Amino acid sequence: MNAQPPVLRPGRRLLAGLGLGALAIGGFALLRWSDSVDNAYFPKCPLYSLTGWHCTGCGTTRALHALAHGDVSQALASNSLLVLGAPVLVIGWTWRRALTLHGRPPGVFAAKWIWLILGVIVAYGVLRNVPYYPCTLLAPH
Amino acid sequence: MASGNPYQSTGAPTGAGQHVPNYLVQSIIATACCCLPLGIVAIIYAAQVNSKVAAGDISGAMQASNNAKMWSWIAIGLGLLGQLIYIGFMVLGGVASQM
């Protein structure tokens, strides 16, 4: 059994971090200075164009645009799972990274949590397509 | 956090090196941002990595890890490809409407 090398070497890891940081700042600036995302400069979902299906990620660009303008209620209307769920994942991930960096391997978290995340993602993607109240609150609007 | 978890034997020669990445972050990003069911396949493999590591099956976990990595990149790649095709159609549509 070989020990798996880390995903990225420290130098590469720093570079990837800086790249992602620059991307995030650039993305925020672009969203902040755009009046709307309903134009050709922002990517559209090919799946939605083809099927009209509101998948789990539907409304992500609109939600981020609303957040960049400080409009939390519009962000929740566009994609509530992103607004409520992403911070949970980011905090969890940061917590585990911090444990690892302090030399305390955080252990393997039980697979049931990953199944739970998957279940939430799938359920959200199904429920927001149900055309009856209160499911209609989940669809981007 | 099952007992018999290799991570808990810190300091043991086999304990430290056996980090099996589950690519959960990439898998979730692929699923949510690329609108693709393939991201779900990647998340299923990510879950398998953790359950197999917990059961002590390191080689099985590494296989699941490789699958999680492969499927999350396929999902991200297809998402980007779909985006390019979409832009291509938009451009074609724009050109066609001018003719």
CSV table of C-alpha atoms in Angstrom, one decimal:
chain,number,residue,atom,x,y,z
A,1,MET,CA,0.0,0.0,0.0
A,2,ASN,CA,1.6,3.2,-1.2
A,3,ALA,CA,1.1,6.4,0.8
A,4,GLN,CA,-0.9,8.8,-1.4
A,5,PRO,CA,1.0,12.0,-2.0
A,6,PRO,CA,-0.8,15.2,-1.1
A,7,VAL,CA,-3.1,16.5,-3.8
A,8,LEU,CA,-0.9,19.4,-4.6
A,9,ARG,CA,2.7,20.3,-3.6
A,10,PRO,CA,3.0,23.3,-1.2
A,11,GLY,CA,4.2,25.7,-4.0
A,12,ARG,CA,1.4,24.6,-6.4
A,13,ARG,CA,-1.0,24.8,-3.5
A,14,LEU,CA,-0.1,28.5,-2.9
A,15,LEU,CA,-0.4,29.2,-6.6
A,16,ALA,CA,-3.8,27.5,-6.8
A,17,GLY,CA,-4.9,29.5,-3.7
A,18,LEU,CA,-3.7,32.8,-5.2
A,19,GLY,CA,-5.4,31.9,-8.5
A,20,LEU,CA,-8.7,31.0,-6.8
A,21,GLY,CA,-8.5,34.2,-4.7
A,22,ALA,CA,-7.9,36.3,-7.8
A,23,LEU,CA,-10.8,34.6,-9.6
A,24,ALA,CA,-13.1,35.2,-6.6
A,25,ILE,CA,-12.1,38.9,-6.4
A,26,GLY,CA,-12.5,39.4,-10.1
A,27,GLY,CA,-15.8,37.6,-10.1
A,28,PHE,CA,-17.1,39.7,-7.2
A,29,ALA,CA,-16.0,42.9,-9.0
A,30,LEU,CA,-17.7,41.9,-12.2
A,31,LEU,CA,-20.9,41.1,-10.4
A,32,ARG,CA,-20.7,44.2,-8.3
A,33,TRP,CA,-20.4,46.5,-11.3
A,34,SER,CA,-23.0,44.7,-13.5
A,35,ASP,CA,-26.6,46.0,-13.3
A,36,SER,CA,-27.9,42.5,-14.2
A,37,VAL,CA,-26.6,39.1,-15.1
A,38,ASP,CA,-29.3,38.8,-17.8
A,39,ASN,CA,-27.0,39.6,-20.6
A,40,ALA,CA,-24.4,37.9,-22.9
A,41,TYR,CA,-21.5,38.5,-20.6
A,42,PHE,CA,-22.6,36.0,-18.1
A,43,PRO,CA,-22.8,32.2,-18.8
A,44,LYS,CA,-26.1,30.6,-19.1
A,45,CYS,CA,-27.0,27.0,-18.1
A,46,PRO,CA,-27.0,24.8,-21.1
A,47,LEU,CA,-29.1,22.2,-19.2
A,48,TYR,CA,-31.8,24.8,-18.5
A,49,SER,CA,-31.8,26.0,-22.1
A,50,LEU,CA,-32.3,22.5,-23.3
A,51,THR,CA,-34.7,21.1,-20.7
A,52,GLY,CA,-36.2,24.0,-18.7
A,53,TRP,CA,-35.3,22.1,-15.6
A,54,HIS,CA,-34.3,24.1,-12.5
A,55,CYS,CA,-31.4,22.0,-11.3
A,56,THR,CA,-29.8,22.4,-7.9
A,57,GLY,CA,-27.4,25.0,-9.2
A,58,CYS,CA,-30.1,27.0,-11.0
A,59,GLY,CA,-30.0,30.7,-10.0
A,60,THR,CA,-26.4,30.6,-8.7
A,61,THR,CA,-25.2,33.5,-10.9
A,62,ARG,CA,-28.3,35.6,-10.0
A,63,ALA,CA,-27.9,34.7,-6.3
A,64,LEU,CA,-24.2,35.8,-6.3
A,65,HIS,CA,-25.1,39.0,-8.2
A,66,ALA,CA,-27.7,39.8,-5.5
A,67,LEU,CA,-25.2,39.0,-2.7
A,68,ALA,CA,-22.6,41.3,-4.4
A,69,HIS,CA,-25.2,44.0,-4.2
A,70,GLY,CA,-26.1,43.2,-0.5
A,71,ASP,CA,-29.6,42.0,-1.4
A,72,VAL,CA,-29.9,38.8,0.7
A,73,SER,CA,-33.6,38.3,0.2
A,74,GLN,CA,-33.2,38.4,-3.6
A,75,ALA,CA,-30.2,36.0,-3.2
A,76,LEU,CA,-32.4,33.6,-1.2
A,77,ALA,CA,-35.1,33.8,-3.9
A,78,SER,CA,-32.7,32.9,-6.6
A,79,ASN,CA,-30.9,30.0,-4.9
A,80,SER,CA,-31.6,29.5,-1.2
A,81,LEU,CA,-29.5,26.3,-0.9
A,82,LEU,CA,-26.4,28.2,-2.1
A,83,VAL,CA,-27.0,31.1,0.4
A,84,LEU,CA,-27.8,28.8,3.3
A,85,GLY,CA,-25.7,25.7,2.5
A,86,ALA,CA,-22.4,27.0,1.1
A,87,PRO,CA,-21.4,28.8,4.3
A,88,VAL,CA,-22.0,25.5,6.2
A,89,LEU,CA,-19.7,23.6,3.9
A,90,VAL,CA,-17.0,26.4,3.9
A,91,ILE,CA,-17.0,26.5,7.7
A,92,GLY,CA,-16.8,22.7,7.9
A,93,TRP,CA,-14.0,22.6,5.3
A,94,THR,CA,-12.0,25.4,7.0
A,95,TRP,CA,-12.4,23.8,10.4
A,96,ARG,CA,-11.0,20.5,9.1
A,97,ARG,CA,-8.1,22.3,7.3
A,98,ALA,CA,-7.3,24.2,10.4
A,99,LEU,CA,-7.1,20.9,12.4
A,100,THR,CA,-4.8,19.4,9.8
A,101,LEU,CA,-2.5,22.4,9.7
A,102,HIS,CA,-2.2,22.2,13.4
A,103,GLY,CA,-0.9,18.7,13.2
A,104,ARG,CA,-4.2,17.1,14.4
A,105,PRO,CA,-5.5,14.8,11.6
A,106,PRO,CA,-9.3,15.4,11.9
A,107,GLY,CA,-10.1,11.8,11.1
A,108,VAL,CA,-12.4,10.5,8.4
A,109,PHE,CA,-15.9,11.9,8.8
A,110,ALA,CA,-18.6,9.3,8.4
A,111,ALA,CA,-19.8,8.6,4.9
A,112,LYS,CA,-23.3,9.2,6.1
A,113,TRP,CA,-22.6,12.9,6.1
A,114,ILE,CA,-21.7,12.8,2.4
A,115,TRP,CA,-24.9,10.8,1.7
A,116,LEU,CA,-26.8,13.5,3.5
A,117,ILE,CA,-25.2,16.3,1.4
A,118,LEU,CA,-26.0,14.3,-1.7
A,119,GLY,CA,-29.6,13.7,-0.6
A,120,VAL,CA,-30.0,17.5,0.1
A,121,ILE,CA,-28.6,18.3,-3.4
A,122,VAL,CA,-30.9,15.8,-5.2
A,123,ALA,CA,-34.0,16.7,-3.1
A,124,TYR,CA,-33.5,20.4,-3.7
A,125,GLY,CA,-33.1,19.8,-7.5
A,126,VAL,CA,-36.4,17.8,-7.6
A,127,LEU,CA,-38.5,19.9,-5.2
A,128,ARG,CA,-37.8,23.3,-6.9
A,129,ASN,CA,-39.5,21.9,-10.0
A,130,VAL,CA,-42.7,21.0,-8.3
A,131,PRO,CA,-45.2,23.6,-9.5
A,132,TYR,CA,-47.2,23.9,-6.2
A,133,TYR,CA,-46.8,26.1,-3.1
A,134,PRO,CA,-44.5,25.9,-1.1
A,135,CYS,CA,-42.1,24.2,-3.5
A,136,THR,CA,-42.5,27.3,-5.8
A,137,LEU,CA,-40.6,29.2,-3.1
A,138,LEU,CA,-37.5,27.1,-4.0
A,139,ALA,CA,-37.6,27.8,-7.7
A,140,PRO,CA,-35.5,30.8,-8.8
A,141,HIS,CA,-37.8,33.8,-8.8
B,1,MET,CA,-15.3,8.4,13.4
B,2,ALA,CA,-15.3,4.6,13.6
B,3,SER,CA,-12.8,2.8,15.7
B,4,GLY,CA,-10.0,1.1,13.8
B,5,ASN,CA,-9.8,4.3,11.8
B,6,PRO,CA,-6.2,4.6,10.5
B,7,TYR,CA,-6.1,8.3,11.2
B,8,GLN,CA,-6.4,7.8,14.9
B,9,SER,CA,-3.1,5.9,15.1
B,10,THR,CA,-1.1,9.1,14.8
B,11,GLY,CA,2.6,8.5,15.1
B,12,ALA,CA,2.3,4.9,13.9
B,13,PRO,CA,4.4,4.4,10.7
B,14,THR,CA,1.3,3.6,8.6
B,15,GLY,CA,-1.0,6.2,10.1
B,16,ALA,CA,0.5,9.5,8.9
B,17,GLY,CA,0.9,8.8,5.2
B,18,GLN,CA,-2.5,7.3,4.4
B,19,HIS,CA,-4.4,10.3,3.5
B,20,VAL,CA,-6.9,9.3,0.8
B,21,PRO,CA,-8.4,12.4,-0.8
B,22,ASN,CA,-12.2,12.1,-1.4
B,23,TYR,CA,-12.4,15.1,-3.8
B,24,LEU,CA,-15.7,16.0,-2.1
B,25,VAL,CA,-15.2,19.8,-2.7
B,26,GLN,CA,-14.6,19.3,-6.5
B,27,SER,CA,-17.5,16.9,-6.7
B,28,ILE,CA,-19.9,19.4,-5.1
B,29,ILE,CA,-18.7,22.3,-7.2
B,30,ALA,CA,-19.0,20.1,-10.3
B,31,THR,CA,-22.6,19.1,-9.4
B,32,ALA,CA,-23.8,22.6,-8.4
B,33,CYS,CA,-21.9,24.7,-11.0
B,34,CYS,CA,-21.9,22.5,-14.0
B,35,CYS,CA,-25.5,21.4,-13.7
B,36,LEU,CA,-24.5,17.8,-14.4
B,37,PRO,CA,-25.7,14.5,-13.0
B,38,LEU,CA,-22.1,13.3,-13.4
B,39,GLY,CA,-21.2,15.3,-10.4
B,40,ILE,CA,-23.5,13.1,-8.4
B,41,VAL,CA,-21.5,10.1,-9.5
B,42,ALA,CA,-18.4,11.8,-8.2
B,43,ILE,CA,-20.1,12.5,-4.8
B,44,ILE,CA,-21.1,8.8,-4.5
B,45,TYR,CA,-17.4,7.8,-5.0
B,46,ALA,CA,-16.4,10.4,-2.4
B,47,ALA,CA,-18.7,8.8,0.1
B,48,GLN,CA,-17.2,5.4,-0.8
B,49,VAL,CA,-13.7,6.7,-0.1
B,50,ASN,CA,-14.8,7.6,3.5
B,51,SER,CA,-16.7,4.4,4.2
B,52,LYS,CA,-13.8,2.3,2.9
B,53,VAL,CA,-11.1,4.2,4.8
B,54,ALA,CA,-13.3,3.8,7.9
B,55,ALA,CA,-13.5,0.0,7.2
B,56,GLY,CA,-9.7,-0.2,6.8
B,57,ASP,CA,-9.9,-0.9,3.1
B,58,ILE,CA,-7.2,1.5,1.9
B,59,SER,CA,-6.7,0.1,-1.6
B,60,GLY,CA,-10.4,0.1,-2.2
B,61,ALA,CA,-10.6,3.7,-0.9
B,62,MET,CA,-7.8,4.7,-3.3
B,63,GLN,CA,-9.7,3.2,-6.2
B,64,ALA,CA,-12.8,5.1,-5.1
B,65,SER,CA,-10.7,8.2,-4.7
B,66,ASN,CA,-9.4,7.9,-8.3
B,67,ASN,CA,-12.9,7.5,-9.5
B,68,ALA,CA,-14.1,10.5,-7.6
B,69,LYS,CA,-11.3,12.6,-9.1
B,70,MET,CA,-12.0,11.3,-12.6
B,71,TRP,CA,-15.8,11.9,-12.5
B,72,SER,CA,-15.5,15.3,-10.9
B,73,TRP,CA,-13.1,16.4,-13.7
B,74,ILE,CA,-15.3,14.8,-16.4
B,75,ALA,CA,-18.3,16.7,-15.0
B,76,ILE,CA,-16.4,20.0,-14.8
B,77,GLY,CA,-15.0,19.4,-18.3
B,78,LEU,CA,-18.4,18.6,-19.8
B,79,GLY,CA,-19.9,21.7,-18.0
B,80,LEU,CA,-17.3,23.9,-19.7
B,81,LEU,CA,-17.8,22.2,-23.0
B,82,GLY,CA,-21.5,22.7,-22.8
B,83,GLN,CA,-20.9,26.4,-22.0
B,84,LEU,CA,-18.6,26.7,-25.1
B,85,ILE,CA,-21.2,24.9,-27.3
B,86,TYR,CA,-23.9,27.2,-25.9
B,87,ILE,CA,-21.8,30.3,-26.7
B,88,GLY,CA,-21.1,28.8,-30.2
B,89,PHE,CA,-24.8,28.5,-30.8
B,90,MET,CA,-25.5,32.0,-29.6
B,91,VAL,CA,-22.8,33.4,-31.9
B,92,LEU,CA,-24.2,31.3,-34.8
B,93,GLY,CA,-27.7,32.5,-34.0
B,94,GLY,CA,-26.5,36.1,-34.0
B,95,VAL,CA,-24.7,35.7,-37.3
B,96,ALA,CA,-27.7,33.9,-38.9
B,97,SER,CA,-30.1,36.6,-37.8
B,98,GLN,CA,-27.9,39.2,-39.6
B,99,MET,CA,-28.0,37.3,-42.9
